[in-house]
Amino acid sequence: MPTDDYYRILEVAPHSSQTDIKKSYRRLAKKFHPDSQEETANHDTIIRINQAYEVLSDPQKRQNYDRSLSRPNRPGKPKPQGRSKDFDLDQWLQEVYRPVNQNIDRIFQPFKQEIDNLSGDPFDDELMADFQAYIETCRDILAESQTRFRSAPNPANIAGVAAHLYYCLNHIGDGIEELNMFTLNYDESYLHAGQEFFRIADRLRQEAQDQIHKFL
């Protein structure tokens, strides 16, 4: 039985939709992020919020968590597209997994430097323009990755890998939108929320990599 009530931590009800959970996470991430200017900023609290969101934002993890609480399953949980036990693993790795993973690197690798550059003076028009260009590049890369991910069904025996990759891309998309909101109003809470979405996406990608190594 879990010691933490993830629904209580995220301030949502057990029957809440994924949209409501995401909205609540965004609100709490902005409120408690340790780099924010809020009086409520708290490192330990944001860690617990992130742990709760990593479980409740993933329908499979949420289902397992609900079972551990002896709660009934909820209908209509979204699943990653593409399921075929006959599709060749090597072909899927070559045509889907590796290209998507490389694209994720193209988003993540420059991120810290982009943030560092912008922190010099967020109100500098040239620095902000460079950051906006990075965001647009990320959008293009993400769209290409999502198309690639849907292009072929994953083998049934690595459904978990595909699920982690699927939710990784979703969280990258959420992070990009938060970062874009920052460029529109200079509210650092959006910047911090974007960083948290990217951090969770990177964790999901790492879990996918750990699982795929078992098949190689």
PDB file of C-alpha atoms in Angstrom:
ATOM      1  CA  MET A   1       0.000   0.000   0.000  1.00  0.00           C
ATOM      2  CA  PRO A   2       1.577   3.356  -0.977  1.00  0.00           C
ATOM      3  CA  THR A   3       2.498   5.636   1.892  1.00  0.00           C
ATOM      4  CA  ASP A   4       1.685   8.788  -0.083  1.00  0.00           C
ATOM      5  CA  ASP A   5      -1.727   9.736  -1.387  1.00  0.00           C
ATOM      6  CA  TYR A   6      -0.843  11.075  -4.822  1.00  0.00           C
ATOM      7  CA  TYR A   7      -4.345  12.414  -5.364  1.00  0.00           C
ATOM      8  CA  ARG A   8      -4.126  14.420  -2.152  1.00  0.00           C
ATOM      9  CA  ILE A   9      -0.661  15.697  -3.065  1.00  0.00           C
ATOM     10  CA  LEU A  10      -1.931  16.962  -6.425  1.00  0.00           C
ATOM     11  CA  GLU A  11      -5.141  18.235  -4.822  1.00  0.00           C
ATOM     12  CA  VAL A  12      -7.421  16.294  -7.169  1.00  0.00           C
ATOM     13  CA  ALA A  13     -10.106  13.668  -6.711  1.00  0.00           C
ATOM     14  CA  PRO A  14      -9.480   9.997  -7.591  1.00  0.00           C
ATOM     15  CA  HIS A  15     -11.941  10.245 -10.492  1.00  0.00           C
ATOM     16  CA  SER A  16     -10.286  13.376 -11.951  1.00  0.00           C
ATOM     17  CA  SER A  17      -9.559  13.459 -15.663  1.00  0.00           C
ATOM     18  CA  GLN A  18      -6.039  13.648 -17.082  1.00  0.00           C
ATOM     19  CA  THR A  19      -6.761  17.246 -18.058  1.00  0.00           C
ATOM     20  CA  ASP A  20      -7.658  18.172 -14.479  1.00  0.00           C
ATOM     21  CA  ILE A  21      -4.566  16.425 -13.146  1.00  0.00           C
ATOM     22  CA  LYS A  22      -2.361  18.299 -15.600  1.00  0.00           C
ATOM     23  CA  LYS A  23      -3.942  21.637 -14.702  1.00  0.00           C
ATOM     24  CA  SER A  24      -3.463  21.011 -10.995  1.00  0.00           C
ATOM     25  CA  TYR A  25       0.140  19.953 -11.531  1.00  0.00           C
ATOM     26  CA  ARG A  26       0.903  23.127 -13.461  1.00  0.00           C
ATOM     27  CA  ARG A  27      -0.620  25.240 -10.713  1.00  0.00           C
ATOM     28  CA  LEU A  28       1.312  23.485  -7.963  1.00  0.00           C
ATOM     29  CA  ALA A  29       4.585  23.449  -9.913  1.00  0.00           C
ATOM     30  CA  LYS A  30       4.378  27.204 -10.330  1.00  0.00           C
ATOM     31  CA  LYS A  31       3.558  27.631  -6.647  1.00  0.00           C
ATOM     32  CA  PHE A  32       6.215  25.401  -5.091  1.00  0.00           C
ATOM     33  CA  HIS A  33       9.124  25.359  -7.578  1.00  0.00           C
ATOM     34  CA  PRO A  34      12.259  26.221  -5.522  1.00  0.00           C
ATOM     35  CA  ASP A  35      13.505  28.678  -8.167  1.00  0.00           C
ATOM     36  CA  SER A  36      10.301  30.681  -8.161  1.00  0.00           C
ATOM     37  CA  GLN A  37       9.817  33.914  -6.272  1.00  0.00           C
ATOM     38  CA  GLU A  38       6.799  32.555  -4.416  1.00  0.00           C
ATOM     39  CA  GLU A  39       6.932  32.438  -0.617  1.00  0.00           C
ATOM     40  CA  THR A  40       5.579  28.901  -0.889  1.00  0.00           C
ATOM     41  CA  ALA A  41       8.610  27.654  -2.874  1.00  0.00           C
ATOM     42  CA  ASN A  42       9.776  24.377  -1.365  1.00  0.00           C
ATOM     43  CA  HIS A  43      12.232  21.828  -2.761  1.00  0.00           C
ATOM     44  CA  ASP A  44      10.873  18.826  -0.833  1.00  0.00           C
ATOM     45  CA  THR A  45       7.293  19.650  -1.780  1.00  0.00           C
ATOM     46  CA  ILE A  46       8.031  19.938  -5.496  1.00  0.00           C
ATOM     47  CA  ILE A  47       9.756  16.552  -5.386  1.00  0.00           C
ATOM     48  CA  ARG A  48       6.614  14.973  -3.929  1.00  0.00           C
ATOM     49  CA  ILE A  49       4.434  16.793  -6.465  1.00  0.00           C
ATOM     50  CA  ASN A  50       6.609  15.528  -9.322  1.00  0.00           C
ATOM     51  CA  GLN A  51       6.522  11.964  -7.983  1.00  0.00           C
ATOM     52  CA  ALA A  52       2.744  12.090  -7.787  1.00  0.00           C
ATOM     53  CA  TYR A  53       2.412  13.551 -11.284  1.00  0.00           C
ATOM     54  CA  GLU A  54       4.759  10.985 -12.821  1.00  0.00           C
ATOM     55  CA  VAL A  55       2.381   8.271 -11.639  1.00  0.00           C
ATOM     56  CA  LEU A  56      -1.000   9.903 -12.185  1.00  0.00           C
ATOM     57  CA  SER A  57      -0.125  11.356 -15.609  1.00  0.00           C
ATOM     58  CA  ASP A  58       0.654   7.873 -16.960  1.00  0.00           C
ATOM     59  CA  PRO A  59      -2.600   5.877 -17.340  1.00  0.00           C
ATOM     60  CA  GLN A  60      -0.889   2.514 -16.823  1.00  0.00           C
ATOM     61  CA  LYS A  61       0.978   3.649 -13.712  1.00  0.00           C
ATOM     62  CA  ARG A  62      -2.189   5.302 -12.465  1.00  0.00           C
ATOM     63  CA  GLN A  63      -4.153   2.098 -12.966  1.00  0.00           C
ATOM     64  CA  ASN A  64      -1.563   0.115 -11.016  1.00  0.00           C
ATOM     65  CA  TYR A  65      -1.564   2.751  -8.291  1.00  0.00           C
ATOM     66  CA  ASP A  66      -5.353   2.689  -8.057  1.00  0.00           C
ATOM     67  CA  ARG A  67      -5.261  -1.080  -7.739  1.00  0.00           C
ATOM     68  CA  SER A  68      -2.783  -0.768  -4.885  1.00  0.00           C
ATOM     69  CA  LEU A  69      -5.293   1.495  -3.153  1.00  0.00           C
ATOM     70  CA  SER A  70      -8.105  -0.993  -3.870  1.00  0.00           C
ATOM     71  CA  ARG A  71      -9.870   1.616  -5.969  1.00  0.00           C
ATOM     72  CA  PRO A  72     -11.911   0.560  -9.006  1.00  0.00           C
ATOM     73  CA  ASN A  73     -10.442   1.040 -12.432  1.00  0.00           C
ATOM     74  CA  ARG A  74     -11.616   4.001 -14.441  1.00  0.00           C
ATOM     75  CA  PRO A  75     -12.842   3.477 -18.042  1.00  0.00           C
ATOM     76  CA  GLY A  76     -11.442   5.085 -21.122  1.00  0.00           C
ATOM     77  CA  LYS A  77      -7.721   5.218 -20.349  1.00  0.00           C
ATOM     78  CA  PRO A  78      -5.716   6.344 -23.419  1.00  0.00           C
ATOM     79  CA  LYS A  79      -3.093   3.960 -24.728  1.00  0.00           C
ATOM     80  CA  PRO A  80      -0.139   4.588 -27.038  1.00  0.00           C
ATOM     81  CA  GLN A  81      -1.036   3.942 -30.624  1.00  0.00           C
ATOM     82  CA  GLY A  82       0.333   0.929 -32.446  1.00  0.00           C
ATOM     83  CA  ARG A  83       0.236  -2.662 -31.251  1.00  0.00           C
ATOM     84  CA  SER A  84       1.382  -5.668 -33.283  1.00  0.00           C
ATOM     85  CA  LYS A  85       3.116  -8.782 -31.940  1.00  0.00           C
ATOM     86  CA  ASP A  86       4.255  -9.569 -35.479  1.00  0.00           C
ATOM     87  CA  PHE A  87       6.157  -6.348 -36.123  1.00  0.00           C
ATOM     88  CA  ASP A  88       9.903  -7.018 -36.055  1.00  0.00           C
ATOM     89  CA  LEU A  89      11.771  -5.582 -33.052  1.00  0.00           C
ATOM     90  CA  ASP A  90      14.867  -4.644 -35.043  1.00  0.00           C
ATOM     91  CA  GLN A  91      12.746  -2.879 -37.625  1.00  0.00           C
ATOM     92  CA  TRP A  92      10.871  -0.909 -34.944  1.00  0.00           C
ATOM     93  CA  LEU A  93      14.128   0.075 -33.260  1.00  0.00           C
ATOM     94  CA  GLN A  94      15.586   1.216 -36.562  1.00  0.00           C
ATOM     95  CA  GLU A  95      12.537   3.024 -37.962  1.00  0.00           C
ATOM     96  CA  VAL A  96      10.940   4.407 -34.795  1.00  0.00           C
ATOM     97  CA  TYR A  97      12.814   4.159 -31.521  1.00  0.00           C
ATOM     98  CA  ARG A  98      16.273   5.354 -32.554  1.00  0.00           C
ATOM     99  CA  PRO A  99      15.105   8.283 -34.747  1.00  0.00           C
ATOM    100  CA  VAL A 100      12.698   9.462 -32.023  1.00  0.00           C
ATOM    101  CA  ASN A 101      15.385   9.117 -29.362  1.00  0.00           C
ATOM    102  CA  GLN A 102      17.804  11.133 -31.483  1.00  0.00           C
ATOM    103  CA  ASN A 103      15.173  13.832 -31.947  1.00  0.00           C
ATOM    104  CA  ILE A 104      14.624  14.018 -28.194  1.00  0.00           C
ATOM    105  CA  ASP A 105      18.361  14.600 -27.799  1.00  0.00           C
ATOM    106  CA  ARG A 106      18.088  17.486 -30.265  1.00  0.00           C
ATOM    107  CA  ILE A 107      15.561  19.085 -27.912  1.00  0.00           C
ATOM    108  CA  PHE A 108      17.213  18.310 -24.578  1.00  0.00           C
ATOM    109  CA  GLN A 109      20.903  18.818 -25.318  1.00  0.00           C
ATOM    110  CA  PRO A 110      20.711  22.582 -26.064  1.00  0.00           C
ATOM    111  CA  PHE A 111      18.122  23.253 -23.354  1.00  0.00           C
ATOM    112  CA  LYS A 112      20.412  24.104 -20.438  1.00  0.00           C
ATOM    113  CA  GLN A 113      22.534  26.388 -22.600  1.00  0.00           C
ATOM    114  CA  GLU A 114      19.428  28.107 -23.953  1.00  0.00           C
ATOM    115  CA  ILE A 115      18.214  28.750 -20.404  1.00  0.00           C
ATOM    116  CA  ASP A 116      21.653  29.994 -19.341  1.00  0.00           C
ATOM    117  CA  ASN A 117      21.810  32.353 -22.310  1.00  0.00           C
ATOM    118  CA  LEU A 118      18.371  33.756 -21.614  1.00  0.00           C
ATOM    119  CA  SER A 119      19.083  34.225 -17.899  1.00  0.00           C
ATOM    120  CA  GLY A 120      21.669  36.865 -18.803  1.00  0.00           C
ATOM    121  CA  ASP A 121      18.814  39.268 -19.502  1.00  0.00           C
ATOM    122  CA  PRO A 122      15.337  37.889 -20.305  1.00  0.00           C
ATOM    123  CA  PHE A 123      14.264  41.370 -21.419  1.00  0.00           C
ATOM    124  CA  ASP A 124      16.958  41.556 -24.082  1.00  0.00           C
ATOM    125  CA  ASP A 125      15.127  41.341 -27.412  1.00  0.00           C
ATOM    126  CA  GLU A 126      17.908  39.445 -29.151  1.00  0.00           C
ATOM    127  CA  LEU A 127      18.230  36.833 -26.400  1.00  0.00           C
ATOM    128  CA  MET A 128      14.466  36.364 -26.286  1.00  0.00           C
ATOM    129  CA  ALA A 129      14.318  36.017 -30.065  1.00  0.00           C
ATOM    130  CA  ASP A 130      16.971  33.302 -29.900  1.00  0.00           C
ATOM    131  CA  PHE A 131      14.993  31.475 -27.209  1.00  0.00           C
ATOM    132  CA  GLN A 132      11.787  31.744 -29.241  1.00  0.00           C
ATOM    133  CA  ALA A 133      13.626  30.309 -32.236  1.00  0.00           C
ATOM    134  CA  TYR A 134      14.718  27.380 -30.063  1.00  0.00           C
ATOM    135  CA  ILE A 135      11.094  26.789 -29.009  1.00  0.00           C
ATOM    136  CA  GLU A 136       9.929  26.778 -32.637  1.00  0.00           C
ATOM    137  CA  THR A 137      12.689  24.321 -33.512  1.00  0.00           C
ATOM    138  CA  CYS A 138      11.552  22.108 -30.644  1.00  0.00           C
ATOM    139  CA  ARG A 139       7.987  22.201 -31.958  1.00  0.00           C
ATOM    140  CA  ASP A 140       9.141  21.078 -35.393  1.00  0.00           C
ATOM    141  CA  ILE A 141      11.266  18.286 -33.925  1.00  0.00           C
ATOM    142  CA  LEU A 142       8.407  17.151 -31.692  1.00  0.00           C
ATOM    143  CA  ALA A 143       5.952  17.055 -34.603  1.00  0.00           C
ATOM    144  CA  GLU A 144       8.432  14.997 -36.623  1.00  0.00           C
ATOM    145  CA  SER A 145       8.913  12.642 -33.661  1.00  0.00           C
ATOM    146  CA  GLN A 146       5.198  12.150 -33.114  1.00  0.00           C
ATOM    147  CA  THR A 147       4.709  11.348 -36.786  1.00  0.00           C
ATOM    148  CA  ARG A 148       7.582   8.890 -36.652  1.00  0.00           C
ATOM    149  CA  PHE A 149       6.191   7.260 -33.504  1.00  0.00           C
ATOM    150  CA  ARG A 150       2.817   6.689 -35.197  1.00  0.00           C
ATOM    151  CA  SER A 151       4.382   5.412 -38.403  1.00  0.00           C
ATOM    152  CA  ALA A 152       4.752   1.784 -37.307  1.00  0.00           C
ATOM    153  CA  PRO A 153       3.255  -0.475 -34.613  1.00  0.00           C
ATOM    154  CA  ASN A 154       5.533  -1.518 -31.786  1.00  0.00           C
ATOM    155  CA  PRO A 155       6.106  -5.206 -31.005  1.00  0.00           C
ATOM    156  CA  ALA A 156       3.846  -6.391 -28.200  1.00  0.00           C
ATOM    157  CA  ASN A 157       6.735  -7.527 -26.020  1.00  0.00           C
ATOM    158  CA  ILE A 158       8.062  -3.964 -25.695  1.00  0.00           C
ATOM    159  CA  ALA A 159       4.733  -2.235 -25.141  1.00  0.00           C
ATOM    160  CA  GLY A 160       6.162  -0.726 -21.951  1.00  0.00           C
ATOM    161  CA  VAL A 161       9.008   0.911 -23.859  1.00  0.00           C
ATOM    162  CA  ALA A 162       6.571   2.389 -26.369  1.00  0.00           C
ATOM    163  CA  ALA A 163       4.330   3.657 -23.566  1.00  0.00           C
ATOM    164  CA  HIS A 164       7.210   5.470 -21.862  1.00  0.00           C
ATOM    165  CA  LEU A 165       8.256   6.992 -25.187  1.00  0.00           C
ATOM    166  CA  TYR A 166       4.692   8.057 -25.922  1.00  0.00           C
ATOM    167  CA  TYR A 167       4.279   9.864 -22.604  1.00  0.00           C
ATOM    168  CA  CYS A 168       7.754  11.335 -22.884  1.00  0.00           C
ATOM    169  CA  LEU A 169       6.710  13.059 -26.114  1.00  0.00           C
ATOM    170  CA  ASN A 170       3.490  14.274 -24.488  1.00  0.00           C
ATOM    171  CA  HIS A 171       5.404  15.832 -21.612  1.00  0.00           C
ATOM    172  CA  ILE A 172       7.846  17.475 -24.000  1.00  0.00           C
ATOM    173  CA  GLY A 173       4.865  19.047 -25.742  1.00  0.00           C
ATOM    174  CA  ASP A 174       3.536  20.341 -22.418  1.00  0.00           C
ATOM    175  CA  GLY A 175       6.966  21.734 -21.566  1.00  0.00           C
ATOM    176  CA  ILE A 176       7.237  23.533 -24.882  1.00  0.00           C
ATOM    177  CA  GLU A 177       3.879  25.224 -24.347  1.00  0.00           C
ATOM    178  CA  GLU A 178       4.882  26.377 -20.853  1.00  0.00           C
ATOM    179  CA  LEU A 179       8.147  27.790 -22.182  1.00  0.00           C
ATOM    180  CA  ASN A 180       6.257  29.576 -24.913  1.00  0.00           C
ATOM    181  CA  MET A 181       3.923  31.118 -22.338  1.00  0.00           C
ATOM    182  CA  PHE A 182       6.988  32.508 -20.578  1.00  0.00           C
ATOM    183  CA  THR A 183       8.080  34.279 -23.753  1.00  0.00           C
ATOM    184  CA  LEU A 184       4.659  35.938 -23.972  1.00  0.00           C
ATOM    185  CA  ASN A 185       4.399  37.362 -20.460  1.00  0.00           C
ATOM    186  CA  TYR A 186       7.815  36.922 -18.765  1.00  0.00           C
ATOM    187  CA  ASP A 187       6.175  35.113 -15.850  1.00  0.00           C
ATOM    188  CA  GLU A 188       8.932  32.843 -14.522  1.00  0.00           C
ATOM    189  CA  SER A 189       6.412  30.379 -13.140  1.00  0.00           C
ATOM    190  CA  TYR A 190       5.852  29.205 -16.727  1.00  0.00           C
ATOM    191  CA  LEU A 191       9.591  28.805 -17.188  1.00  0.00           C
ATOM    192  CA  HIS A 192       9.823  26.672 -14.047  1.00  0.00           C
ATOM    193  CA  ALA A 193       6.815  24.566 -15.071  1.00  0.00           C
ATOM    194  CA  GLY A 194       8.393  24.002 -18.496  1.00  0.00           C
ATOM    195  CA  GLN A 195      11.598  22.843 -16.851  1.00  0.00           C
ATOM    196  CA  GLU A 196       9.665  20.389 -14.684  1.00  0.00           C
ATOM    197  CA  PHE A 197       7.807  18.936 -17.684  1.00  0.00           C
ATOM    198  CA  PHE A 198      11.136  18.460 -19.464  1.00  0.00           C
ATOM    199  CA  ARG A 199      12.611  16.830 -16.363  1.00  0.00           C
ATOM    200  CA  ILE A 200       9.745  14.332 -16.181  1.00  0.00           C
ATOM    201  CA  ALA A 201      10.008  13.673 -19.931  1.00  0.00           C
ATOM    202  CA  ASP A 202      13.713  12.949 -19.548  1.00  0.00           C
ATOM    203  CA  ARG A 203      12.943  10.503 -16.743  1.00  0.00           C
ATOM    204  CA  LEU A 204      10.386   8.711 -18.927  1.00  0.00           C
ATOM    205  CA  ARG A 205      12.894   8.530 -21.759  1.00  0.00           C
ATOM    206  CA  GLN A 206      15.451   7.039 -19.368  1.00  0.00           C
ATOM    207  CA  GLU A 207      12.951   4.409 -18.238  1.00  0.00           C
ATOM    208  CA  ALA A 208      12.344   3.508 -21.885  1.00  0.00           C
ATOM    209  CA  GLN A 209      16.095   3.187 -22.439  1.00  0.00           C
ATOM    210  CA  ASP A 210      16.523   1.002 -19.357  1.00  0.00           C
ATOM    211  CA  GLN A 211      13.791  -1.321 -20.579  1.00  0.00           C
ATOM    212  CA  ILE A 212      15.049  -1.527 -24.148  1.00  0.00           C
ATOM    213  CA  HIS A 213      18.513  -2.560 -22.966  1.00  0.00           C
ATOM    214  CA  LYS A 214      16.975  -5.789 -21.700  1.00  0.00           C
ATOM    215  CA  PHE A 215      16.154  -6.723 -25.297  1.00  0.00           C
ATOM    216  CA  LEU A 216      19.513  -5.817 -26.836  1.00  0.00           C
TER     217      LEU A 216
END
